[in-house]
Short mmCIF file of C-alpha atoms and ligand atoms in Angstrom, two decimals:
data_model
loop_
_atom_site.label_atom_id
_atom_site.label_comp_id
_atom_site.label_asym_id
_atom_site.label_seq_id
_atom_site.Cartn_x
_atom_site.Cartn_y
_atom_site.Cartn_z
CA MET Q 1 22.84 8.99 8.42
CA SER Q 2 20.82 11.46 10.46
CA LEU Q 3 17.96 12.92 8.57
CA PRO Q 4 16.28 16.34 9.15
CA THR Q 5 13.25 16.41 11.18
CA ILE Q 6 10.20 17.57 9.38
CA SER Q 7 7.83 18.97 11.76
CA LEU Q 8 3.98 18.56 11.36
CA GLU Q 9 3.80 22.13 12.60
CA SER Q 10 5.22 23.21 9.32
CA LEU Q 11 2.68 21.26 7.27
CA VAL Q 12 -0.24 23.52 8.07
CA SER Q 13 1.85 26.71 8.06
CA THR Q 14 1.79 29.27 5.27
CA LYS Q 15 5.10 27.99 4.08
CA SER Q 16 4.97 27.16 0.36
CA PHE Q 17 4.18 23.53 -0.45
CA ASP Q 18 6.93 23.37 -3.05
CA GLN Q 19 9.38 24.21 -0.30
CA LEU Q 20 7.74 21.42 1.85
CA LEU Q 21 8.11 18.95 -0.97
CA ALA Q 22 11.70 19.87 -1.47
CA THR Q 23 12.42 19.39 2.22
CA ALA Q 24 10.85 15.91 2.13
CA LYS Q 25 12.86 14.92 -0.85
CA SER Q 26 16.07 16.11 0.78
CA ALA Q 27 15.14 14.01 3.73
CA GLY Q 28 15.30 10.95 1.52
CA CYS Q 29 11.56 10.56 0.92
CA ALA Q 30 10.43 11.09 -2.59
CA SER Q 31 7.66 8.67 -2.55
CA SER Q 32 4.61 8.18 -0.32
CA SER Q 33 5.34 4.48 -0.40
CA CYS Q 34 7.79 4.91 2.56
CA GLY Q 35 4.78 5.27 4.62
CA SER Q 36 4.40 1.65 4.59
CA SER Q 37 6.87 1.47 7.47
CA ALA Q 38 4.04 2.48 9.66
CA LYS Q 39 2.14 -0.89 9.02
CA PRO Q 40 1.67 -2.92 12.07
CA ASP Q 41 3.56 -6.28 11.57
CA GLU Q 42 0.46 -8.57 12.12
CA MET Q 43 -1.65 -6.59 9.77
CA ASP Q 44 -2.50 -7.78 6.30
CA SER Q 45 -1.16 -5.40 3.65
CA ALA Q 46 -4.40 -5.12 1.76
CA VAL Q 47 -6.16 -4.12 5.00
CA TRP Q 48 -3.45 -1.56 5.90
CA GLU Q 49 -3.87 -0.08 2.39
CA LYS Q 50 -7.56 0.55 3.15
CA ILE Q 51 -7.06 2.04 6.63
CA LYS Q 52 -3.76 3.75 6.61
CA ASP Q 53 -5.17 7.16 5.71
CA HIS Q 54 -8.63 6.66 7.39
CA PRO Q 55 -8.82 8.76 10.62
CA CYS Q 56 -11.51 6.61 12.21
CA TYR Q 57 -10.33 3.05 11.19
CA SER Q 58 -6.83 3.64 12.41
CA GLU Q 59 -5.99 5.39 15.72
CA GLU Q 60 -2.52 6.00 14.34
CA ALA Q 61 -3.88 7.60 11.21
CA HIS Q 62 -6.04 10.04 13.15
CA HIS Q 63 -3.13 12.02 14.04
CA TYR Q 64 -2.48 12.88 10.50
CA PHE Q 65 -5.56 12.62 8.39
CA ALA Q 66 -8.85 14.45 8.19
CA ARG Q 67 -12.40 13.55 7.17
CA MET Q 68 -15.17 15.66 5.88
CA HIS Q 69 -18.86 14.88 5.94
CA VAL Q 70 -21.53 16.16 3.61
CA ALA Q 71 -25.12 16.03 4.67
CA VAL Q 72 -26.81 15.10 1.36
CA ALA Q 73 -29.16 12.33 2.37
CA PRO Q 74 -31.70 13.47 4.96
CA ALA Q 75 -34.58 10.98 4.52
CA CYS Q 76 -34.68 8.25 7.31
CA ASN Q 77 -36.52 4.88 7.43
CA ILE Q 78 -36.47 4.30 11.12
CA GLN Q 79 -37.00 6.20 14.34
CA CYS Q 80 -34.35 5.97 17.16
CA ASN Q 81 -35.37 7.04 20.52
CA TYR Q 82 -32.24 9.15 20.83
CA CYS Q 83 -33.02 11.12 17.69
CA ASN Q 84 -35.02 14.24 16.95
CA ARG Q 85 -35.49 14.66 13.12
CA LYS Q 86 -34.89 18.30 13.32
CA TYR Q 87 -31.28 17.61 13.86
CA ASP Q 88 -28.55 15.29 12.60
CA CYS Q 89 -28.49 11.55 12.79
CA ALA Q 90 -27.39 10.78 16.22
CA ASN Q 91 -25.91 7.34 15.22
CA GLU Q 92 -22.84 9.08 14.16
CA SER Q 93 -23.10 12.63 15.26
CA ARG Q 94 -23.80 14.51 18.41
CA PRO Q 95 -27.49 15.01 18.87
CA GLY Q 96 -28.84 18.46 18.96
CA VAL Q 97 -26.62 19.69 16.05
CA VAL Q 98 -28.07 20.94 12.73
CA SER Q 99 -25.72 20.59 9.73
CA GLU Q 100 -25.71 22.27 6.41
CA LYS Q 101 -27.75 20.22 4.00
CA LEU Q 102 -26.46 20.09 0.41
CA THR Q 103 -27.47 18.82 -3.02
CA PRO Q 104 -24.94 16.31 -4.71
CA ASP Q 105 -23.64 19.19 -6.85
CA GLN Q 106 -23.05 21.52 -3.96
CA ALA Q 107 -21.45 18.65 -2.07
CA ARG Q 108 -19.11 18.21 -4.99
CA ARG Q 109 -18.07 21.81 -4.94
CA LYS Q 110 -17.57 21.64 -1.16
CA VAL Q 111 -15.40 18.65 -1.28
CA ILE Q 112 -13.21 20.27 -3.89
CA ALA Q 113 -12.80 23.40 -1.86
CA VAL Q 114 -11.90 21.36 1.24
CA ALA Q 115 -9.39 19.18 -0.87
CA ASN Q 116 -7.66 22.28 -2.16
CA GLU Q 117 -7.16 23.80 1.25
CA VAL Q 118 -7.01 21.03 3.91
CA PRO Q 119 -3.92 18.94 3.00
CA GLN Q 120 -4.82 16.25 5.58
CA PHE Q 121 -8.15 15.53 3.82
CA SER Q 122 -8.46 11.94 3.04
CA VAL Q 123 -12.00 10.64 3.71
CA LEU Q 124 -15.36 11.78 2.51
CA GLY Q 125 -18.16 10.41 4.68
CA ILE Q 126 -21.99 10.59 4.57
CA ALA Q 127 -23.13 10.36 8.21
CA GLY Q 128 -26.56 11.74 8.52
CA PRO Q 129 -28.91 13.46 9.05
CA GLY Q 130 -31.06 10.63 7.70
CA ASP Q 131 -29.78 7.25 6.24
CA ALA Q 132 -27.34 7.15 3.45
CA CYS Q 133 -28.47 3.69 2.16
CA TYR Q 134 -32.27 4.73 2.29
CA ASP Q 135 -31.71 8.21 0.60
CA TRP Q 136 -29.66 6.29 -1.88
CA LYS Q 137 -29.87 8.37 -4.99
CA LYS Q 138 -28.36 11.32 -3.45
CA THR Q 139 -25.65 9.26 -1.70
CA LYS Q 140 -24.64 7.64 -4.91
CA ALA Q 141 -24.79 10.79 -7.06
CA THR Q 142 -22.48 12.62 -4.53
CA PHE Q 143 -19.96 9.83 -4.45
CA GLU Q 144 -19.88 9.36 -8.28
CA ARG Q 145 -19.36 13.12 -8.69
CA VAL Q 146 -16.54 13.27 -6.32
CA ALA Q 147 -14.88 10.00 -7.26
CA THR Q 148 -14.61 11.23 -10.88
CA GLU Q 149 -12.60 14.27 -9.91
CA ILE Q 150 -10.60 13.13 -6.94
CA SER Q 151 -9.79 9.57 -7.39
CA ASP Q 152 -7.79 8.83 -4.29
CA ILE Q 153 -10.56 9.93 -1.86
CA LYS Q 154 -11.85 7.27 0.44
CA LEU Q 155 -15.56 7.00 0.40
CA CYS Q 156 -17.27 6.08 3.72
CA ILE Q 157 -20.85 5.89 4.82
CA SER Q 158 -22.85 5.30 8.00
CA THR Q 159 -26.12 3.51 8.01
CA ASN Q 160 -28.80 2.14 10.32
CA GLY Q 161 -28.54 -1.11 8.29
CA LEU Q 162 -32.24 -1.53 7.33
CA ALA Q 163 -31.66 -0.73 3.61
CA LEU Q 164 -28.07 -1.82 3.58
CA PRO Q 165 -28.46 -5.27 1.92
CA ASP Q 166 -30.08 -3.62 -1.05
CA ARG Q 167 -27.05 -1.35 -1.58
CA VAL Q 168 -24.03 -3.60 -1.01
CA ALA Q 169 -23.48 -4.53 -4.54
CA GLU Q 170 -23.41 -0.89 -5.61
CA LEU Q 171 -21.15 0.00 -2.66
CA ALA Q 172 -18.71 -2.50 -3.86
CA ASP Q 173 -18.91 -1.27 -7.41
CA MET Q 174 -18.19 2.34 -6.31
CA ASN Q 175 -15.13 1.06 -4.26
CA VAL Q 176 -16.60 2.15 -1.01
CA ASP Q 177 -14.34 0.40 1.36
CA HIS Q 178 -15.60 1.56 4.71
CA VAL Q 179 -19.26 1.26 5.97
CA THR Q 180 -20.40 1.80 9.39
CA ILE Q 181 -23.59 0.13 10.76
CA THR Q 182 -25.16 1.33 13.98
CA ILE Q 183 -26.11 -1.82 15.82
CA ASN Q 184 -27.48 -1.23 19.44
CA MET Q 185 -29.00 -4.78 19.94
CA VAL Q 186 -29.19 -8.29 18.89
CA ASP Q 187 -32.17 -8.99 20.95
CA PRO Q 188 -35.53 -7.70 19.51
CA GLU Q 189 -36.97 -7.17 23.06
CA ILE Q 190 -34.20 -4.72 23.79
CA GLY Q 191 -34.43 -3.32 20.30
CA ALA Q 192 -38.13 -2.35 21.04
CA LYS Q 193 -37.01 -0.11 23.84
CA ILE Q 194 -34.75 1.81 21.40
CA TYR Q 195 -36.70 1.74 18.07
CA PRO Q 196 -40.52 2.67 18.20
CA TRP Q 197 -40.90 1.96 14.40
CA ILE Q 198 -39.32 1.28 11.20
CA PHE Q 199 -40.55 1.78 7.65
CA TYR Q 200 -39.85 -1.37 5.51
CA ASN Q 201 -41.40 -2.91 2.48
CA HIS Q 202 -43.80 0.07 2.15
CA ARG Q 203 -45.28 -0.12 5.52
CA ARG Q 204 -44.55 0.88 9.09
CA HIS Q 205 -43.65 -1.82 11.67
CA THR Q 206 -43.57 -1.36 15.34
CA GLY Q 207 -42.47 -2.92 18.65
CA ILE Q 208 -40.69 -6.22 18.64
CA ASP Q 209 -41.66 -6.94 15.04
CA ALA Q 210 -39.87 -3.81 13.87
CA ALA Q 211 -36.67 -4.49 16.05
CA ARG Q 212 -36.62 -8.02 14.73
CA ILE Q 213 -36.55 -7.02 11.07
CA LEU Q 214 -34.01 -4.35 11.76
CA HIS Q 215 -31.78 -6.84 13.50
CA GLU Q 216 -32.00 -9.44 10.57
CA ARG Q 217 -31.28 -6.85 7.95
CA GLN Q 218 -28.30 -5.49 10.04
CA MET Q 219 -26.85 -8.94 10.32
CA LEU Q 220 -27.44 -9.77 6.64
CA GLY Q 221 -25.69 -6.46 5.63
CA LEU Q 222 -22.84 -7.07 7.78
CA GLU Q 223 -22.44 -10.50 6.40
CA MET Q 224 -22.68 -9.26 2.75
CA LEU Q 225 -19.97 -6.54 3.47
CA THR Q 226 -17.74 -9.03 4.94
CA ALA Q 227 -18.03 -11.38 2.01
CA ARG Q 228 -17.04 -8.58 -0.30
CA GLY Q 229 -14.02 -7.44 1.85
CA ILE Q 230 -15.60 -4.16 2.69
CA LEU Q 231 -14.38 -3.10 6.25
CA THR Q 232 -17.30 -2.54 8.60
CA LYS Q 233 -17.22 -0.59 11.69
CA ILE Q 234 -20.05 -1.08 14.20
CA ASN Q 235 -21.26 1.96 16.21
CA SER Q 236 -23.19 1.04 19.36
CA VAL Q 237 -24.82 3.84 21.44
CA MET Q 238 -24.58 2.84 25.14
CA ILE Q 239 -27.82 3.41 26.96
CA PRO Q 240 -27.40 2.44 30.61
CA GLY Q 241 -30.18 0.20 31.83
CA VAL Q 242 -31.38 -0.56 28.21
CA ASN Q 243 -28.39 -2.06 26.40
CA GLY Q 244 -25.33 -1.49 28.52
CA GLU Q 245 -24.57 -5.11 29.44
CA HIS Q 246 -26.19 -6.29 26.17
CA LEU Q 247 -23.36 -4.68 24.00
CA ILE Q 248 -21.19 -7.42 25.23
CA GLU Q 249 -23.50 -9.85 23.32
CA VAL Q 250 -23.64 -7.37 20.33
CA ASN Q 251 -19.85 -7.49 20.19
CA LYS Q 252 -19.85 -11.30 20.03
CA TRP Q 253 -22.31 -11.41 17.21
CA VAL Q 254 -20.61 -8.81 15.16
CA LYS Q 255 -17.22 -10.52 15.66
CA GLU Q 256 -18.64 -13.79 14.32
CA ARG Q 257 -19.78 -11.95 11.25
CA GLY Q 258 -16.48 -10.33 10.47
CA ALA Q 259 -16.80 -6.73 11.87
CA PHE Q 260 -13.36 -4.79 11.69
CA LEU Q 261 -14.03 -2.30 14.46
CA HIS Q 262 -16.51 -1.61 17.26
CA ASN Q 263 -17.15 1.90 18.41
CA VAL Q 264 -19.14 2.18 21.65
CA MET Q 265 -20.44 5.75 22.00
CA PRO Q 266 -22.10 7.32 25.07
CA LEU Q 267 -25.74 8.20 24.66
CA ILE Q 268 -25.96 12.02 24.98
CA SER Q 269 -29.38 12.75 26.45
CA ASP Q 270 -30.70 16.24 27.10
CA PRO Q 271 -34.45 17.35 27.39
CA ALA Q 272 -33.47 20.41 25.18
CA HIS Q 273 -32.88 18.10 22.14
CA GLY Q 274 -36.53 16.99 22.35
CA THR Q 275 -35.68 13.22 21.83
CA HIS Q 276 -37.71 10.50 23.50
CA PHE Q 277 -34.91 9.62 25.79
CA GLY Q 278 -34.16 13.20 26.61
CA LEU Q 279 -37.68 13.84 27.40
CA THR Q 280 -38.19 10.82 29.64
CA GLY Q 281 -35.15 11.23 31.58
CA GLN Q 282 -33.03 8.40 30.13
CA ARG Q 283 -29.49 9.14 31.26
CA GLY Q 284 -26.11 8.59 29.31
CA PRO Q 285 -23.31 6.65 30.78
CA THR Q 286 -20.64 8.23 33.00
CA ALA Q 287 -17.12 8.31 31.52
CA LEU Q 288 -16.35 5.48 34.04
CA GLU Q 289 -19.13 3.29 32.98
CA LEU Q 290 -18.23 3.73 29.26
CA LYS Q 291 -14.55 2.92 30.02
CA THR Q 292 -15.44 -0.12 32.14
CA LEU Q 293 -17.63 -1.54 29.33
CA GLN Q 294 -14.91 -0.78 26.73
CA ASP Q 295 -12.34 -2.60 28.89
CA ARG Q 296 -14.64 -5.63 29.23
CA LEU Q 297 -14.98 -5.68 25.44
CA GLU Q 298 -11.12 -5.99 24.99
CA GLY Q 299 -10.49 -9.29 23.25
CA GLY Q 300 -13.51 -9.18 21.03
CA VAL Q 301 -13.83 -7.04 17.92
CA LYS Q 302 -11.01 -4.30 17.98
CA LEU Q 303 -12.32 -1.21 19.76
CA MET Q 304 -12.34 2.23 18.46
CA ARG Q 305 -11.68 4.72 21.40
CA HIS Q 306 -10.87 7.84 19.52
CA CYS Q 307 -14.37 8.67 18.16
CA ARG Q 308 -15.42 12.36 18.57
CA GLN Q 309 -19.02 11.99 17.65
CA CYS Q 310 -18.55 14.59 14.78
CA ARG Q 311 -21.15 16.76 13.20
CA ALA Q 312 -22.75 15.55 10.06
CA ASP Q 313 -21.06 18.48 8.21
CA ALA Q 314 -17.70 18.27 10.14
CA VAL Q 315 -14.30 19.11 8.35
CA GLY Q 316 -10.91 18.51 9.54
CA LEU Q 317 -8.88 16.23 11.86
CA LEU Q 318 -11.09 14.40 14.43
CA GLY Q 319 -11.75 16.66 17.30
CA GLU Q 320 -11.51 19.92 15.11
CA ASP Q 321 -14.25 21.31 13.01
CA ARG Q 322 -13.40 23.75 10.16
CA GLY Q 323 -16.84 23.46 8.73
CA GLN Q 324 -17.50 27.18 9.11
CA GLU Q 325 -14.60 28.00 6.62
CA PHE Q 326 -16.37 26.03 3.91
CA THR Q 327 -20.03 26.81 3.97
CA ILE Q 328 -21.49 26.68 0.54
CA ASP Q 329 -22.09 30.40 0.16
CA GLN Q 330 -18.26 30.83 0.22
CA ILE Q 331 -17.44 28.52 -2.63
CA SER Q 332 -17.30 29.50 -6.26
CA ASP Q 333 -19.68 27.72 -8.70
CA ASP Q 334 -16.70 26.95 -11.10
CA ILE Q 335 -14.12 25.65 -8.59
CA THR Q 336 -11.67 23.14 -9.97
CA TYR Q 337 -9.45 20.61 -7.98
CA ASP Q 338 -5.96 21.39 -7.23
CA ALA Q 339 -4.03 18.43 -5.91
CA SER Q 340 -0.78 20.22 -4.93
CA LYS Q 341 -1.35 20.63 -1.19
CA ARG Q 342 -2.61 17.15 -0.50
CA ASN Q 343 0.22 15.63 -2.55
CA ALA Q 344 2.92 17.66 -0.80
CA TYR Q 345 1.44 16.78 2.66
CA ARG Q 346 1.46 13.05 1.76
CA GLU Q 347 5.12 13.20 0.84
CA VAL Q 348 6.03 14.80 4.14
CA VAL Q 349 3.84 12.64 6.25
CA ALA Q 350 5.09 9.48 4.94
CA ARG Q 351 8.47 10.17 6.19
CA GLU Q 352 7.26 11.54 9.66
CA ARG Q 353 4.93 8.75 10.18
CA GLY Q 354 7.64 6.13 9.83
CA ASP Q 355 9.67 7.90 12.42
CA HIS Q 356 6.70 8.07 14.74
CA VAL Q 357 6.05 4.41 14.58
CA ALA Q 358 9.80 3.62 15.31
CA ALA Q 359 9.67 6.15 18.35
CA LYS Q 360 6.50 4.51 19.57
CA SER Q 361 7.94 1.04 19.51
CA GLN Q 362 11.07 2.16 21.38
CA ALA Q 363 8.72 3.99 23.99
CA VAL Q 364 6.76 0.81 24.60
CA GLU Q 365 9.97 -1.26 25.09
CA THR Q 366 11.10 1.43 27.69
CA VAL Q 367 7.84 1.19 29.70
CA LYS Q 368 7.78 -2.62 29.53
CA ALA Q 369 11.34 -2.80 30.74
CA THR Q 370 10.44 -1.14 34.10
CA GLY Q 371 8.42 -4.14 35.11
CA SER Q 372 6.37 -1.79 37.25
CA GLY Q 373 2.73 -2.73 38.09
CA LYS Q 374 1.65 0.89 38.41
CA SER Q 375 -0.20 2.90 35.84
CA LEU Q 376 -0.52 6.59 34.94
CA HIS Q 377 -3.23 8.57 33.22
CA ILE Q 378 -1.69 11.26 31.08
CA ALA Q 379 -3.57 14.05 29.17
CA VAL Q 380 -1.95 15.54 26.10
CA ALA Q 381 -2.47 18.76 24.37
CA THR Q 382 -1.91 18.11 20.62
CA LYS Q 383 -2.82 19.64 17.22
CA GLY Q 384 -2.06 16.34 15.55
CA GLY Q 385 1.01 14.59 14.11
CA GLY Q 386 1.40 12.49 17.24
CA ARG Q 387 3.30 15.30 19.02
CA ILE Q 388 2.79 17.41 22.04
CA ASN Q 389 2.35 20.62 20.06
CA GLU Q 390 -0.55 22.56 21.61
CA HIS Q 391 -0.52 25.10 24.44
CA PHE Q 392 -2.50 24.25 27.48
CA GLY Q 393 -4.52 27.45 27.18
CA HIS Q 394 -5.45 26.86 23.62
CA SER Q 395 -6.58 23.31 23.95
CA LYS Q 396 -10.29 22.40 23.24
CA GLU Q 397 -9.65 18.77 24.05
CA PHE Q 398 -6.97 16.61 25.61
CA GLN Q 399 -6.08 13.10 24.36
CA VAL Q 400 -5.88 10.69 27.17
CA TYR Q 401 -3.26 7.87 27.46
CA GLU Q 402 -2.98 5.12 29.89
CA VAL Q 403 0.61 3.79 30.63
CA SER Q 404 1.61 0.73 32.52
CA HIS Q 405 4.22 -2.00 32.06
CA ARG Q 406 1.71 -3.52 29.49
CA GLY Q 407 2.32 -0.49 27.21
CA ILE Q 408 0.96 2.82 26.15
CA SER Q 409 -2.71 3.08 25.09
CA PHE Q 410 -4.81 5.87 23.71
CA ILE Q 411 -8.05 5.62 25.81
CA GLY Q 412 -9.99 8.52 25.01
CA HIS Q 413 -10.22 12.33 25.09
CA ARG Q 414 -11.61 15.05 27.31
CA LYS Q 415 -13.37 18.04 25.71
CA VAL Q 416 -12.80 21.39 27.48
CA GLU Q 417 -13.51 25.07 26.88
CA GLN Q 418 -10.62 26.95 25.58
CA TYR Q 419 -9.08 28.54 28.65
CA CYS Q 420 -6.92 31.21 27.15
CA LEU Q 421 -8.47 33.67 24.76
CA GLY Q 422 -6.73 36.94 23.49
CA GLY Q 423 -3.65 36.13 25.74
CA ARG Q 424 -5.77 36.03 28.95
CA GLY Q 425 -6.96 33.09 30.89
CA ALA Q 426 -10.37 33.13 32.60
CA ASP Q 427 -10.43 31.62 36.19
CA ALA Q 428 -14.03 30.11 35.82
CA THR Q 429 -13.00 28.48 32.58
CA LEU Q 430 -9.86 26.99 34.22
CA GLU Q 431 -12.06 25.56 36.92
CA GLY Q 432 -14.08 23.77 34.23
CA VAL Q 433 -10.82 22.47 32.62
CA ILE Q 434 -9.56 21.16 35.83
CA ALA Q 435 -12.86 19.33 36.52
CA ALA Q 436 -12.82 17.89 32.99
CA LEU Q 437 -9.23 16.47 33.92
CA LYS Q 438 -10.42 14.52 36.96
CA GLY Q 439 -8.52 11.38 37.33
CA ILE Q 440 -5.59 12.58 35.35
CA ASP Q 441 -2.07 12.31 36.96
CA ILE Q 442 -0.14 14.43 34.44
CA VAL Q 443 -0.78 16.95 31.66
CA LEU Q 444 1.70 17.31 28.84
CA CYS Q 445 1.60 20.37 26.65
CA ALA Q 446 3.75 22.69 24.52
CA LYS Q 447 3.47 25.56 26.86
CA ILE Q 448 1.81 26.38 30.25
CA GLY Q 449 1.94 29.32 32.53
CA ASP Q 450 2.62 29.30 36.16
CA CYS Q 451 -0.85 30.26 37.25
CA PRO Q 452 -2.75 27.30 35.60
CA LYS Q 453 0.14 24.97 36.47
CA ASP Q 454 -0.12 25.92 40.20
CA GLN Q 455 -3.93 25.44 40.12
CA LEU Q 456 -3.56 22.14 38.43
CA ALA Q 457 -1.06 21.14 41.17
CA GLU Q 458 -3.67 22.10 43.88
CA ALA Q 459 -6.02 19.56 42.27
CA GLY Q 460 -3.35 17.02 42.31
CA ILE Q 461 -2.45 17.22 38.55
CA ARG Q 462 1.09 17.72 37.48
CA ALA Q 463 1.42 19.71 34.23
CA MET Q 464 4.57 20.26 32.25
CA ASP Q 465 5.90 21.54 29.01
CA VAL Q 466 9.39 20.29 29.05
CA TYR Q 467 8.44 17.56 26.41
CA GLY Q 468 6.88 20.15 24.05
CA TYR Q 469 6.99 19.06 20.36
CA ASP Q 470 8.30 15.57 21.33
CA TYR Q 471 6.29 12.51 20.21
CA ILE Q 472 3.63 11.69 22.62
CA GLU Q 473 4.80 8.17 23.40
CA THR Q 474 8.36 9.10 23.71
CA ALA Q 475 7.50 11.71 26.42
CA ILE Q 476 5.24 9.42 28.22
CA SER Q 477 7.79 6.65 28.31
CA ALA Q 478 10.48 9.03 29.68
CA LEU Q 479 8.07 10.08 32.40
CA TYR Q 480 7.03 6.50 33.34
CA ALA Q 481 10.69 5.42 33.47
CA ALA Q 482 11.48 8.26 35.67
CA GLU Q 483 8.60 7.56 38.03
CA PHE Q 484 8.82 3.82 38.15
CA GLY Q 485 12.02 2.60 36.51
CA SER Q 486 15.58 2.90 37.28
CA GLU Q 487 16.34 5.97 35.12
CA PRO Q 488 16.43 9.35 36.85
CA LEU Q 489 13.80 12.01 35.83
CA ALA Q 490 15.65 14.02 33.12
CA ALA Q 491 13.40 17.09 33.31
CA THR Q 492 10.19 18.20 34.79
CA ALA Q 493 8.56 21.51 35.06
FE1 CLF U 1 -17.29 9.89 8.98
FE2 CLF U 1 -17.92 7.88 10.36
FE3 CLF U 1 -16.75 7.62 8.05
FE4 CLF U 1 -15.37 8.57 10.14
S1 CLF U 1 -16.75 9.84 11.48
S2 CLF U 1 -18.77 8.45 8.39
S3 CLF U 1 -16.21 6.48 10.02
S4 CLF U 1 -15.35 9.38 8.11
FE5 CLF U 1 -15.40 8.71 12.98
FE6 CLF U 1 -16.75 10.93 13.60
FE7 CLF U 1 -16.63 8.84 15.30
FE8 CLF U 1 -17.91 8.68 13.05
S5 CLF U 1 -14.94 10.21 14.69
S6 CLF U 1 -18.41 10.19 14.57
S7 CLF U 1 -16.58 7.17 13.91
FE1 SF4 U 2 -32.20 9.61 13.52
FE2 SF4 U 2 -30.21 8.47 12.35
FE3 SF4 U 2 -31.88 7.01 13.88
FE4 SF4 U 2 -32.72 8.00 11.53
S1 SF4 U 2 -31.05 6.43 11.92
S2 SF4 U 2 -33.77 7.99 13.52
S3 SF4 U 2 -31.56 9.97 11.45
S4 SF4 U 2 -30.50 8.61 14.62
#
């Protein structure tokens, strides 16, 4: 029986959520359990339960689910050379960004406000500024307050690891299933170039001594988390000439100790941020250097390639930030939780997601069947849901896929300035967008005008909107088969 298609577009529209729910049920999906069809065959069911709604731990989930961060724990026990304390914790966030700091009670109100309005919301993270395990009382108070009211929210923290071993038992007691440790080195001599000091056992340590203690605490914390079944993601900041090559060693160490994911992020270094690295001219990696390292790490701990280095008060799908809609001054003191939007969304997504996985699997079979040794890099304009559903001129980022006979892989994203504002495109902005798309063969979007399409073509990039609202992988496989297989190109624009 052919079931009606439920578009993710509708999920964030003003349409009544009762209507959405009714649609989902008429499509044969009255239970969120049918989302289990999205589980990869090789994955343990218990692990899948933990990651299936977590946008950072599952690349597939990041098309559907959103996180929010609350900046409640500003004290920190180490100094990183890429951090300026005026700003957020650069271990998880973009440096140079200042987030709204909250008390645990304010955080509770803000989380409820987001849960009432953002149906995709699934994960509450504490990701700086400061260290969540060191500024522990505020972290714990926040999680306890939120978990009491919204029992299905996943709790997630990011830490430098120094105080982590002291907190693992309580994290397990609070059902925190996701912990990120920033690990930039396993060799204290390299660590001394990244961390000028740490504060541990009531005193300050410097140099190699400091880095050795930090390293030992990080490894101990990771082992303790693994022993309790808590999924641990490792964030590493790639600093060329300092730890670039060394991160291969880091990947081996954390794999041996049970890390679940490894997220290698580029150092963002700017003198204006006032960090040691910024002021001393330490550069970050180029996009190619980062990708080359990530490719070399394949085969080790599974890599995360969809990180957006979010703000410490970010709200929304990865890559979008709705934080300004939920500043604390806009939220009532006596707000109460209303689960209706989140519940309705989950009903609809469960069905859509199963369809997406089936479409993806079919798409991979199609590209493999071509037997071609060629590859293409394809940039996609999307608002989520795994579909090509954003106009070229409205995009603030493009998701980048690599397709070859080996399959279709998400390999990163390119941030751009929005080209079209108020119905008009600015030439200077378009030049920047085209520069950001260097190395891309094809752009897929829901709509594009002739002018930007022609200018992209002059830069050697084909842009098309004939696959608008299709699943991303379905469109990519059709294109690939048309280019390198035996099937004729059905439609191009
Ligand atoms: Fe936040 Fe981090 Fe949890 Fe995600 S972010 S605490 S694991 S809920 Fe995600 Fe943002 Fe990258 Fe962090 S995209 S910066 S990895
Ligand atoms: Fe800054 Fe975070 Fe490092 Fe602390 S752990 S110094 S807040 S980057």
